[in-house]
Amino acid sequence: MEEVYIMEPISQSSCLKKLHIDLMIVAASADQRAYEGIRSVLHNGIYVEKLLVLKFKSQQIFADDPLYEAYNQYAALEIPVVEVELPEDDIAVDLSVFEGRNILIDITSFTIPNLFRLLFVLRTVIGITDFHILYTEPKHYTFEADTFGSYAYFIGEREYKALDEFYISGDDKEILTIFLGFDRMTSSLVKEAVNPTETILVNGFPSMTPKLKDVSLLNNRELISVVGKPRFSVKTNNPFSTYNVLQKIQQEHPDTLINVCVLGTKAMALGAGIYALQNKNIKLSYAHTKKCAAKISYGVSNTWYYHFMLSKCP
């Protein structure tokens, strides 16, 4: 069987070092690890011709904000930069900004809905089949008042809805698969909004701080008390782990719509997004918000390189 994916620490990635990166894409953010990917790329001697910075409204930081310096760190990098402001959370841009044979995407600071939208545009509209991806893990997540129940990524009211790019309507039966995160009550909100025929929970196993898997269970206890404990667990830094779990769920329910809502890490969301691009009867949904927390983690752990070769997938 041909290998269809690669996962390597960036410092050990012989595959990435061989590439001439025409374009690297990041989402502007004040989070400490937001630009660690591009710094690691340059530090490891990997050539990048141009950096594209997507500035989404939900993550925007203004010049008078104390976090603006962190948000604007990309400006100090010794590399040509193209900035694109997006007044709405959408990838409504001139597609010429994505020109390049080898495109490297740092998913670290994308919101999950915008990550899904970007994957859709690159694969379905532009026709990219080889996805070169970076993701940087944090050392710690930010919990207010030093209590695990105080984690808050969403600011303001949350609204559950399916993503238009991955929306399938007209199916009365659907199985809701929720990849759990830390936000309290969000998973319950999703379950109530969908009213599925069955709910499957998947918990993440963080490599950098294994005890956080228990925090996830604690912060989702309301939903767990209703639908039961998670049936599956995945590694939070391994998108292929997520991909394989979805494959198993769909094999168990081949004729039923699988509604996937990822509330965990971007690497988990990456696996779900790639799976949805490759398979039918998959819907992606999310608990959307107009504003996200500017800083959700601190410290930098590992930066990972993933390569999905969709042209070789079944």
PDB file of C-alpha atoms in Angstrom:
ATOM      1  CA  MET A   1       0.000   0.000   0.000  1.00  0.00           C
ATOM      2  CA  GLU A   2       1.341   3.426  -0.917  1.00  0.00           C
ATOM      3  CA  GLU A   3       1.908   5.883   1.910  1.00  0.00           C
ATOM      4  CA  VAL A   4      -0.692   8.642   1.730  1.00  0.00           C
ATOM      5  CA  TYR A   5       0.418  10.780   4.644  1.00  0.00           C
ATOM      6  CA  ILE A   6       3.490  11.886   6.586  1.00  0.00           C
ATOM      7  CA  MET A   7       3.802  13.211  10.144  1.00  0.00           C
ATOM      8  CA  GLU A   8       7.185  14.503  11.329  1.00  0.00           C
ATOM      9  CA  PRO A   9       8.597  17.060  13.783  1.00  0.00           C
ATOM     10  CA  ILE A  10       9.627  20.000  11.646  1.00  0.00           C
ATOM     11  CA  SER A  11      13.236  19.758  12.855  1.00  0.00           C
ATOM     12  CA  GLN A  12      13.437  16.194  11.513  1.00  0.00           C
ATOM     13  CA  SER A  13      11.404  16.637   8.322  1.00  0.00           C
ATOM     14  CA  SER A  14      13.596  15.670   5.404  1.00  0.00           C
ATOM     15  CA  CYS A  15      10.528  15.913   3.130  1.00  0.00           C
ATOM     16  CA  LEU A  16       9.796  19.534   3.994  1.00  0.00           C
ATOM     17  CA  LYS A  17      13.448  20.557   3.707  1.00  0.00           C
ATOM     18  CA  LYS A  18      13.505  19.363   0.083  1.00  0.00           C
ATOM     19  CA  LEU A  19      10.609  21.613  -0.895  1.00  0.00           C
ATOM     20  CA  HIS A  20      10.706  25.063  -2.437  1.00  0.00           C
ATOM     21  CA  ILE A  21       7.747  26.693  -0.641  1.00  0.00           C
ATOM     22  CA  ASP A  22       6.164  29.217  -2.995  1.00  0.00           C
ATOM     23  CA  LEU A  23       3.601  30.374  -0.431  1.00  0.00           C
ATOM     24  CA  MET A  24       3.085  29.901   3.291  1.00  0.00           C
ATOM     25  CA  ILE A  25      -0.322  30.759   4.785  1.00  0.00           C
ATOM     26  CA  VAL A  26      -1.006  31.797   8.395  1.00  0.00           C
ATOM     27  CA  ALA A  27      -3.930  33.380  10.240  1.00  0.00           C
ATOM     28  CA  ALA A  28      -3.068  36.524  12.197  1.00  0.00           C
ATOM     29  CA  SER A  29      -3.361  35.995  15.947  1.00  0.00           C
ATOM     30  CA  ALA A  30      -2.009  37.244  19.268  1.00  0.00           C
ATOM     31  CA  ASP A  31      -1.556  33.723  20.605  1.00  0.00           C
ATOM     32  CA  GLN A  32       2.051  33.037  21.583  1.00  0.00           C
ATOM     33  CA  ARG A  33       2.492  30.129  19.157  1.00  0.00           C
ATOM     34  CA  ALA A  34       0.823  31.866  16.196  1.00  0.00           C
ATOM     35  CA  TYR A  35       4.023  32.515  14.232  1.00  0.00           C
ATOM     36  CA  GLU A  36       6.193  29.749  15.647  1.00  0.00           C
ATOM     37  CA  GLY A  37       5.674  27.755  12.451  1.00  0.00           C
ATOM     38  CA  ILE A  38       7.175  30.359  10.121  1.00  0.00           C
ATOM     39  CA  ARG A  39      10.002  31.027  12.593  1.00  0.00           C
ATOM     40  CA  SER A  40      10.777  27.284  12.725  1.00  0.00           C
ATOM     41  CA  VAL A  41      10.674  27.030   8.943  1.00  0.00           C
ATOM     42  CA  LEU A  42      13.174  29.857   8.520  1.00  0.00           C
ATOM     43  CA  HIS A  43      15.344  28.568  11.392  1.00  0.00           C
ATOM     44  CA  ASN A  44      15.565  25.154   9.743  1.00  0.00           C
ATOM     45  CA  GLY A  45      16.728  26.652   6.462  1.00  0.00           C
ATOM     46  CA  ILE A  46      13.550  25.876   4.525  1.00  0.00           C
ATOM     47  CA  TYR A  47      13.033  28.291   1.655  1.00  0.00           C
ATOM     48  CA  VAL A  48       9.757  30.249   1.640  1.00  0.00           C
ATOM     49  CA  GLU A  49       9.189  32.738  -1.144  1.00  0.00           C
ATOM     50  CA  LYS A  50       6.240  34.601   0.378  1.00  0.00           C
ATOM     51  CA  LEU A  51       4.058  34.677   3.520  1.00  0.00           C
ATOM     52  CA  LEU A  52       0.289  35.202   3.198  1.00  0.00           C
ATOM     53  CA  VAL A  53      -1.313  36.528   6.395  1.00  0.00           C
ATOM     54  CA  LEU A  54      -5.103  36.168   6.544  1.00  0.00           C
ATOM     55  CA  LYS A  55      -6.590  38.657   9.012  1.00  0.00           C
ATOM     56  CA  PHE A  56     -10.042  37.439  10.032  1.00  0.00           C
ATOM     57  CA  LYS A  57     -12.502  39.761  11.738  1.00  0.00           C
ATOM     58  CA  SER A  58     -13.193  37.356  14.621  1.00  0.00           C
ATOM     59  CA  GLN A  59      -9.479  37.389  15.545  1.00  0.00           C
ATOM     60  CA  GLN A  60      -8.725  41.035  14.809  1.00  0.00           C
ATOM     61  CA  ILE A  61      -6.596  43.024  17.255  1.00  0.00           C
ATOM     62  CA  PHE A  62      -6.418  46.829  16.947  1.00  0.00           C
ATOM     63  CA  ALA A  63      -3.319  48.987  17.370  1.00  0.00           C
ATOM     64  CA  ASP A  64      -4.402  50.364  20.762  1.00  0.00           C
ATOM     65  CA  ASP A  65      -4.766  46.871  22.250  1.00  0.00           C
ATOM     66  CA  PRO A  66      -1.943  45.632  24.547  1.00  0.00           C
ATOM     67  CA  LEU A  67      -1.861  42.405  22.516  1.00  0.00           C
ATOM     68  CA  TYR A  68      -1.319  44.183  19.194  1.00  0.00           C
ATOM     69  CA  GLU A  69       2.461  43.757  19.288  1.00  0.00           C
ATOM     70  CA  ALA A  70       2.046  39.983  19.558  1.00  0.00           C
ATOM     71  CA  TYR A  71      -0.636  40.022  16.840  1.00  0.00           C
ATOM     72  CA  ASN A  72       1.623  41.972  14.477  1.00  0.00           C
ATOM     73  CA  GLN A  73       4.860  39.975  15.003  1.00  0.00           C
ATOM     74  CA  TYR A  74       4.840  38.690  11.435  1.00  0.00           C
ATOM     75  CA  ALA A  75       5.753  42.193  10.247  1.00  0.00           C
ATOM     76  CA  ALA A  76       9.251  41.793  11.745  1.00  0.00           C
ATOM     77  CA  LEU A  77      10.017  38.598   9.826  1.00  0.00           C
ATOM     78  CA  GLU A  78      12.633  38.798   7.085  1.00  0.00           C
ATOM     79  CA  ILE A  79      10.341  37.531   4.353  1.00  0.00           C
ATOM     80  CA  PRO A  80       7.973  39.190   1.836  1.00  0.00           C
ATOM     81  CA  VAL A  81       4.505  39.422   3.400  1.00  0.00           C
ATOM     82  CA  VAL A  82       1.074  39.808   1.792  1.00  0.00           C
ATOM     83  CA  GLU A  83      -1.740  40.802   4.174  1.00  0.00           C
ATOM     84  CA  VAL A  84      -5.383  40.145   3.352  1.00  0.00           C
ATOM     85  CA  GLU A  85      -8.109  41.539   5.613  1.00  0.00           C
ATOM     86  CA  LEU A  86     -11.322  39.534   5.718  1.00  0.00           C
ATOM     87  CA  PRO A  87     -14.275  41.575   7.059  1.00  0.00           C
ATOM     88  CA  GLU A  88     -16.268  38.392   7.522  1.00  0.00           C
ATOM     89  CA  ASP A  89     -15.107  34.928   8.515  1.00  0.00           C
ATOM     90  CA  ASP A  90     -14.992  33.628   4.997  1.00  0.00           C
ATOM     91  CA  ILE A  91     -12.343  32.905   2.358  1.00  0.00           C
ATOM     92  CA  ALA A  92     -13.822  35.452  -0.050  1.00  0.00           C
ATOM     93  CA  VAL A  93     -10.565  36.583  -1.631  1.00  0.00           C
ATOM     94  CA  ASP A  94      -9.010  36.922  -5.059  1.00  0.00           C
ATOM     95  CA  LEU A  95      -7.825  33.373  -5.707  1.00  0.00           C
ATOM     96  CA  SER A  96      -4.622  34.697  -7.240  1.00  0.00           C
ATOM     97  CA  VAL A  97      -3.282  35.149  -3.688  1.00  0.00           C
ATOM     98  CA  PHE A  98      -3.039  31.342  -3.484  1.00  0.00           C
ATOM     99  CA  GLU A  99      -0.752  31.035  -6.502  1.00  0.00           C
ATOM    100  CA  GLY A 100       2.120  28.617  -6.067  1.00  0.00           C
ATOM    101  CA  ARG A 101       3.055  25.033  -6.769  1.00  0.00           C
ATOM    102  CA  ASN A 102       4.003  24.198  -3.177  1.00  0.00           C
ATOM    103  CA  ILE A 103       1.784  25.812  -0.551  1.00  0.00           C
ATOM    104  CA  LEU A 104       2.477  25.360   3.163  1.00  0.00           C
ATOM    105  CA  ILE A 105      -0.416  26.039   5.562  1.00  0.00           C
ATOM    106  CA  ASP A 106       0.150  26.732   9.248  1.00  0.00           C
ATOM    107  CA  ILE A 107      -3.205  25.805  10.800  1.00  0.00           C
ATOM    108  CA  THR A 108      -2.196  26.749  14.358  1.00  0.00           C
ATOM    109  CA  SER A 109      -4.111  30.026  14.580  1.00  0.00           C
ATOM    110  CA  PHE A 110      -7.043  29.393  12.267  1.00  0.00           C
ATOM    111  CA  THR A 111     -10.435  29.037  13.852  1.00  0.00           C
ATOM    112  CA  ILE A 112     -11.844  25.616  13.081  1.00  0.00           C
ATOM    113  CA  PRO A 113     -14.598  26.880  10.714  1.00  0.00           C
ATOM    114  CA  ASN A 114     -12.073  28.964   8.762  1.00  0.00           C
ATOM    115  CA  LEU A 115      -9.691  26.026   8.596  1.00  0.00           C
ATOM    116  CA  PHE A 116     -12.471  23.921   7.059  1.00  0.00           C
ATOM    117  CA  ARG A 117     -13.284  26.711   4.586  1.00  0.00           C
ATOM    118  CA  LEU A 118      -9.651  27.082   3.553  1.00  0.00           C
ATOM    119  CA  LEU A 119      -9.282  23.340   2.955  1.00  0.00           C
ATOM    120  CA  PHE A 120     -12.447  23.402   0.840  1.00  0.00           C
ATOM    121  CA  VAL A 121     -11.248  26.306  -1.309  1.00  0.00           C
ATOM    122  CA  LEU A 122      -7.775  24.875  -1.842  1.00  0.00           C
ATOM    123  CA  ARG A 123      -9.015  21.374  -2.697  1.00  0.00           C
ATOM    124  CA  THR A 124     -12.336  21.970  -4.464  1.00  0.00           C
ATOM    125  CA  VAL A 125     -11.866  25.367  -6.095  1.00  0.00           C
ATOM    126  CA  ILE A 126      -8.123  25.477  -6.777  1.00  0.00           C
ATOM    127  CA  GLY A 127      -7.619  21.728  -7.122  1.00  0.00           C
ATOM    128  CA  ILE A 128      -4.738  21.127  -4.712  1.00  0.00           C
ATOM    129  CA  THR A 129      -4.176  17.435  -3.926  1.00  0.00           C
ATOM    130  CA  ASP A 130      -0.965  17.573  -1.912  1.00  0.00           C
ATOM    131  CA  PHE A 131      -1.471  19.380   1.393  1.00  0.00           C
ATOM    132  CA  HIS A 132       1.615  20.538   3.280  1.00  0.00           C
ATOM    133  CA  ILE A 133       0.571  21.504   6.813  1.00  0.00           C
ATOM    134  CA  LEU A 134       2.199  22.809  10.010  1.00  0.00           C
ATOM    135  CA  TYR A 135       0.749  22.762  13.510  1.00  0.00           C
ATOM    136  CA  THR A 136       2.388  23.987  16.729  1.00  0.00           C
ATOM    137  CA  GLU A 137       1.280  22.554  20.058  1.00  0.00           C
ATOM    138  CA  PRO A 138       1.228  24.801  23.130  1.00  0.00           C
ATOM    139  CA  LYS A 139       2.916  23.959  26.407  1.00  0.00           C
ATOM    140  CA  HIS A 140      -0.194  25.003  28.314  1.00  0.00           C
ATOM    141  CA  TYR A 141      -3.702  26.252  27.650  1.00  0.00           C
ATOM    142  CA  THR A 142      -4.970  29.401  29.356  1.00  0.00           C
ATOM    143  CA  PHE A 143      -7.384  28.749  32.204  1.00  0.00           C
ATOM    144  CA  GLU A 144      -8.731  31.824  33.948  1.00  0.00           C
ATOM    145  CA  ALA A 145      -8.419  31.889  37.738  1.00  0.00           C
ATOM    146  CA  ASP A 146      -6.231  28.764  37.492  1.00  0.00           C
ATOM    147  CA  THR A 147      -9.251  26.486  37.357  1.00  0.00           C
ATOM    148  CA  PHE A 148      -9.692  23.962  34.552  1.00  0.00           C
ATOM    149  CA  GLY A 149     -13.391  24.761  34.302  1.00  0.00           C
ATOM    150  CA  SER A 150     -12.603  28.390  33.435  1.00  0.00           C
ATOM    151  CA  TYR A 151     -11.257  27.814  29.915  1.00  0.00           C
ATOM    152  CA  ALA A 152     -13.062  30.069  27.429  1.00  0.00           C
ATOM    153  CA  TYR A 153     -12.329  30.146  23.697  1.00  0.00           C
ATOM    154  CA  PHE A 154     -15.712  31.463  22.588  1.00  0.00           C
ATOM    155  CA  ILE A 155     -16.593  35.070  23.436  1.00  0.00           C
ATOM    156  CA  GLY A 156     -20.251  36.030  23.482  1.00  0.00           C
ATOM    157  CA  GLU A 157     -23.173  34.033  22.180  1.00  0.00           C
ATOM    158  CA  ARG A 158     -22.503  30.763  20.359  1.00  0.00           C
ATOM    159  CA  GLU A 159     -24.619  29.622  17.436  1.00  0.00           C
ATOM    160  CA  TYR A 160     -24.608  26.059  16.169  1.00  0.00           C
ATOM    161  CA  LYS A 161     -24.742  25.627  12.392  1.00  0.00           C
ATOM    162  CA  ALA A 162     -23.345  23.442   9.655  1.00  0.00           C
ATOM    163  CA  LEU A 163     -20.709  24.848   7.333  1.00  0.00           C
ATOM    164  CA  ASP A 164     -22.213  25.662   3.948  1.00  0.00           C
ATOM    165  CA  GLU A 165     -19.244  24.119   2.141  1.00  0.00           C
ATOM    166  CA  PHE A 166     -19.839  20.768   3.848  1.00  0.00           C
ATOM    167  CA  TYR A 167     -23.600  20.899   4.375  1.00  0.00           C
ATOM    168  CA  ILE A 168     -25.909  18.044   3.446  1.00  0.00           C
ATOM    169  CA  SER A 169     -29.654  18.618   3.829  1.00  0.00           C
ATOM    170  CA  GLY A 170     -32.726  16.453   3.493  1.00  0.00           C
ATOM    171  CA  ASP A 171     -31.513  13.610   5.705  1.00  0.00           C
ATOM    172  CA  ASP A 172     -33.810  12.889   8.634  1.00  0.00           C
ATOM    173  CA  LYS A 173     -31.339  10.546  10.301  1.00  0.00           C
ATOM    174  CA  GLU A 174     -27.889  11.611  11.302  1.00  0.00           C
ATOM    175  CA  ILE A 175     -25.266  10.489  13.776  1.00  0.00           C
ATOM    176  CA  LEU A 176     -23.626  13.351  15.637  1.00  0.00           C
ATOM    177  CA  THR A 177     -19.932  12.793  16.326  1.00  0.00           C
ATOM    178  CA  ILE A 178     -18.436  15.336  18.725  1.00  0.00           C
ATOM    179  CA  PHE A 179     -14.691  15.612  19.258  1.00  0.00           C
ATOM    180  CA  LEU A 180     -14.594  17.096  22.740  1.00  0.00           C
ATOM    181  CA  GLY A 181     -12.760  20.258  23.785  1.00  0.00           C
ATOM    182  CA  PHE A 182     -12.410  22.243  27.019  1.00  0.00           C
ATOM    183  CA  ASP A 183     -15.252  24.773  26.743  1.00  0.00           C
ATOM    184  CA  ARG A 184     -17.982  23.928  29.225  1.00  0.00           C
ATOM    185  CA  MET A 185     -21.522  23.487  27.902  1.00  0.00           C
ATOM    186  CA  THR A 186     -20.579  23.928  24.224  1.00  0.00           C
ATOM    187  CA  SER A 187     -20.924  20.222  23.471  1.00  0.00           C
ATOM    188  CA  SER A 188     -24.344  20.195  25.164  1.00  0.00           C
ATOM    189  CA  LEU A 189     -25.401  23.179  23.045  1.00  0.00           C
ATOM    190  CA  VAL A 190     -24.446  21.270  19.904  1.00  0.00           C
ATOM    191  CA  LYS A 191     -26.316  18.139  20.950  1.00  0.00           C
ATOM    192  CA  GLU A 192     -29.492  20.089  21.723  1.00  0.00           C
ATOM    193  CA  ALA A 193     -29.343  21.946  18.408  1.00  0.00           C
ATOM    194  CA  VAL A 194     -28.930  18.787  16.318  1.00  0.00           C
ATOM    195  CA  ASN A 195     -31.228  16.307  18.082  1.00  0.00           C
ATOM    196  CA  PRO A 196     -29.523  13.352  16.362  1.00  0.00           C
ATOM    197  CA  THR A 197     -30.568   9.718  16.262  1.00  0.00           C
ATOM    198  CA  GLU A 198     -27.291   8.853  18.001  1.00  0.00           C
ATOM    199  CA  THR A 199     -24.410  10.791  19.554  1.00  0.00           C
ATOM    200  CA  ILE A 200     -20.843   9.493  19.543  1.00  0.00           C
ATOM    201  CA  LEU A 201     -18.257  11.244  21.706  1.00  0.00           C
ATOM    202  CA  VAL A 202     -14.528  11.244  20.974  1.00  0.00           C
ATOM    203  CA  ASN A 203     -12.028  12.451  23.561  1.00  0.00           C
ATOM    204  CA  GLY A 204      -8.584  13.847  22.819  1.00  0.00           C
ATOM    205  CA  PHE A 205      -5.369  12.604  24.381  1.00  0.00           C
ATOM    206  CA  PRO A 206      -2.873  15.510  24.542  1.00  0.00           C
ATOM    207  CA  SER A 207       0.723  14.422  24.182  1.00  0.00           C
ATOM    208  CA  MET A 208       2.220  17.399  26.024  1.00  0.00           C
ATOM    209  CA  THR A 209      -0.050  17.207  29.120  1.00  0.00           C
ATOM    210  CA  PRO A 210      -1.844  13.842  29.344  1.00  0.00           C
ATOM    211  CA  LYS A 211      -3.960  14.920  32.337  1.00  0.00           C
ATOM    212  CA  LEU A 212      -5.838  17.328  30.059  1.00  0.00           C
ATOM    213  CA  LYS A 213      -7.806  14.357  28.719  1.00  0.00           C
ATOM    214  CA  ASP A 214      -9.446  14.223  32.147  1.00  0.00           C
ATOM    215  CA  VAL A 215     -10.095  17.973  32.069  1.00  0.00           C
ATOM    216  CA  SER A 216     -11.956  17.462  28.802  1.00  0.00           C
ATOM    217  CA  LEU A 217     -14.117  14.779  30.424  1.00  0.00           C
ATOM    218  CA  LEU A 218     -14.731  17.007  33.445  1.00  0.00           C
ATOM    219  CA  ASN A 219     -15.742  20.030  31.392  1.00  0.00           C
ATOM    220  CA  ASN A 220     -18.121  17.957  29.251  1.00  0.00           C
ATOM    221  CA  ARG A 221     -19.688  16.047  32.130  1.00  0.00           C
ATOM    222  CA  GLU A 222     -23.172  17.422  31.474  1.00  0.00           C
ATOM    223  CA  LEU A 223     -23.296  15.849  28.021  1.00  0.00           C
ATOM    224  CA  ILE A 224     -21.504  12.682  29.128  1.00  0.00           C
ATOM    225  CA  SER A 225     -24.133  12.145  31.822  1.00  0.00           C
ATOM    226  CA  VAL A 226     -26.770  12.093  29.059  1.00  0.00           C
ATOM    227  CA  VAL A 227     -25.130  10.152  26.209  1.00  0.00           C
ATOM    228  CA  GLY A 228     -22.466   8.147  28.024  1.00  0.00           C
ATOM    229  CA  LYS A 229     -18.667   8.094  28.031  1.00  0.00           C
ATOM    230  CA  PRO A 230     -16.617   8.678  24.852  1.00  0.00           C
ATOM    231  CA  ARG A 231     -16.436   5.613  22.604  1.00  0.00           C
ATOM    232  CA  PHE A 232     -13.139   6.627  21.028  1.00  0.00           C
ATOM    233  CA  SER A 233     -10.023   8.588  21.861  1.00  0.00           C
ATOM    234  CA  VAL A 234      -7.587  10.251  19.473  1.00  0.00           C
ATOM    235  CA  LYS A 235      -4.195  11.904  19.795  1.00  0.00           C
ATOM    236  CA  THR A 236      -4.728  15.640  19.783  1.00  0.00           C
ATOM    237  CA  ASN A 237      -1.648  16.299  17.625  1.00  0.00           C
ATOM    238  CA  ASN A 238      -2.349  13.545  15.090  1.00  0.00           C
ATOM    239  CA  PRO A 239      -4.931  14.313  12.365  1.00  0.00           C
ATOM    240  CA  PHE A 240      -4.587  10.789  11.001  1.00  0.00           C
ATOM    241  CA  SER A 241      -5.905   9.455  14.307  1.00  0.00           C
ATOM    242  CA  THR A 242      -9.066  11.527  13.790  1.00  0.00           C
ATOM    243  CA  TYR A 243      -9.284  10.433  10.148  1.00  0.00           C
ATOM    244  CA  ASN A 244      -9.131   6.758  11.132  1.00  0.00           C
ATOM    245  CA  VAL A 245     -11.816   7.094  13.820  1.00  0.00           C
ATOM    246  CA  LEU A 246     -14.200   8.730  11.337  1.00  0.00           C
ATOM    247  CA  GLN A 247     -13.484   5.971   8.861  1.00  0.00           C
ATOM    248  CA  LYS A 248     -14.388   3.375  11.488  1.00  0.00           C
ATOM    249  CA  ILE A 249     -17.610   5.191  12.435  1.00  0.00           C
ATOM    250  CA  GLN A 250     -18.670   5.470   8.808  1.00  0.00           C
ATOM    251  CA  GLN A 251     -17.934   1.791   8.220  1.00  0.00           C
ATOM    252  CA  GLU A 252     -20.269   0.982  11.122  1.00  0.00           C
ATOM    253  CA  HIS A 253     -22.980   3.265   9.685  1.00  0.00           C
ATOM    254  CA  PRO A 254     -22.469   3.234   5.892  1.00  0.00           C
ATOM    255  CA  ASP A 255     -25.938   4.524   4.986  1.00  0.00           C
ATOM    256  CA  THR A 256     -26.317   7.235   7.622  1.00  0.00           C
ATOM    257  CA  LEU A 257     -25.202  10.859   7.504  1.00  0.00           C
ATOM    258  CA  ILE A 258     -22.319  11.497   9.910  1.00  0.00           C
ATOM    259  CA  ASN A 259     -22.416  15.018  11.373  1.00  0.00           C
ATOM    260  CA  VAL A 260     -18.933  15.879  12.663  1.00  0.00           C
ATOM    261  CA  CYS A 261     -18.389  18.702  15.160  1.00  0.00           C
ATOM    262  CA  VAL A 262     -14.787  19.207  16.289  1.00  0.00           C
ATOM    263  CA  LEU A 263     -14.431  21.201  19.518  1.00  0.00           C
ATOM    264  CA  GLY A 264     -10.863  20.009  20.163  1.00  0.00           C
ATOM    265  CA  THR A 265      -7.534  20.950  18.561  1.00  0.00           C
ATOM    266  CA  LYS A 266      -6.802  22.213  15.062  1.00  0.00           C
ATOM    267  CA  ALA A 267      -4.933  18.975  14.320  1.00  0.00           C
ATOM    268  CA  MET A 268      -8.108  17.030  15.149  1.00  0.00           C
ATOM    269  CA  ALA A 269     -10.074  19.421  12.920  1.00  0.00           C
ATOM    270  CA  LEU A 270      -7.554  18.918  10.120  1.00  0.00           C
ATOM    271  CA  GLY A 271      -8.193  15.171  10.168  1.00  0.00           C
ATOM    272  CA  ALA A 272     -11.954  15.745  10.033  1.00  0.00           C
ATOM    273  CA  GLY A 273     -11.646  18.281   7.214  1.00  0.00           C
ATOM    274  CA  ILE A 274      -9.475  16.035   5.061  1.00  0.00           C
ATOM    275  CA  TYR A 275     -11.833  13.112   5.700  1.00  0.00           C
ATOM    276  CA  ALA A 276     -14.852  15.200   4.654  1.00  0.00           C
ATOM    277  CA  LEU A 277     -13.096  16.201   1.424  1.00  0.00           C
ATOM    278  CA  GLN A 278     -12.469  12.550   0.608  1.00  0.00           C
ATOM    279  CA  ASN A 279     -15.757  10.916   1.606  1.00  0.00           C
ATOM    280  CA  LYS A 280     -19.469  11.297   0.979  1.00  0.00           C
ATOM    281  CA  ASN A 281     -22.248  11.481   3.557  1.00  0.00           C
ATOM    282  CA  ILE A 282     -20.166  13.640   5.910  1.00  0.00           C
ATOM    283  CA  LYS A 283     -21.336  16.975   7.273  1.00  0.00           C
ATOM    284  CA  LEU A 284     -19.124  19.399   9.212  1.00  0.00           C
ATOM    285  CA  SER A 285     -20.650  21.692  11.805  1.00  0.00           C
ATOM    286  CA  TYR A 286     -19.544  23.973  14.620  1.00  0.00           C
ATOM    287  CA  ALA A 287     -20.626  26.253  17.467  1.00  0.00           C
ATOM    288  CA  HIS A 288     -19.877  29.569  15.780  1.00  0.00           C
ATOM    289  CA  THR A 289     -19.131  32.857  17.544  1.00  0.00           C
ATOM    290  CA  LYS A 290     -18.468  36.380  16.316  1.00  0.00           C
ATOM    291  CA  LYS A 291     -15.372  36.783  18.491  1.00  0.00           C
ATOM    292  CA  CYS A 292     -12.719  34.372  19.748  1.00  0.00           C
ATOM    293  CA  ALA A 293     -10.390  34.754  22.731  1.00  0.00           C
ATOM    294  CA  ALA A 294      -7.210  36.512  21.612  1.00  0.00           C
ATOM    295  CA  LYS A 295      -4.882  34.331  23.642  1.00  0.00           C
ATOM    296  CA  ILE A 296      -5.836  30.732  24.465  1.00  0.00           C
ATOM    297  CA  SER A 297      -2.434  29.221  25.243  1.00  0.00           C
ATOM    298  CA  TYR A 298       1.074  30.062  26.363  1.00  0.00           C
ATOM    299  CA  GLY A 299       4.426  28.505  25.725  1.00  0.00           C
ATOM    300  CA  VAL A 300       5.431  26.511  22.654  1.00  0.00           C
ATOM    301  CA  SER A 301       5.849  22.762  22.457  1.00  0.00           C
ATOM    302  CA  ASN A 302       6.374  20.825  19.209  1.00  0.00           C
ATOM    303  CA  THR A 303       5.817  22.032  15.658  1.00  0.00           C
ATOM    304  CA  TRP A 304       4.619  19.210  13.410  1.00  0.00           C
ATOM    305  CA  TYR A 305       4.699  18.818   9.645  1.00  0.00           C
ATOM    306  CA  TYR A 306       1.887  16.836   7.999  1.00  0.00           C
ATOM    307  CA  HIS A 307       1.643  15.883   4.358  1.00  0.00           C
ATOM    308  CA  PHE A 308      -1.624  14.545   2.984  1.00  0.00           C
ATOM    309  CA  MET A 309      -1.379  13.184  -0.550  1.00  0.00           C
ATOM    310  CA  LEU A 310      -5.063  13.185  -1.518  1.00  0.00           C
ATOM    311  CA  SER A 311      -4.298  12.160  -5.086  1.00  0.00           C
ATOM    312  CA  LYS A 312      -3.265   8.758  -3.715  1.00  0.00           C
ATOM    313  CA  CYS A 313      -6.184   8.296  -1.325  1.00  0.00           C
ATOM    314  CA  PRO A 314      -9.017   5.887  -2.336  1.00  0.00           C
TER     315      PRO A 314
END
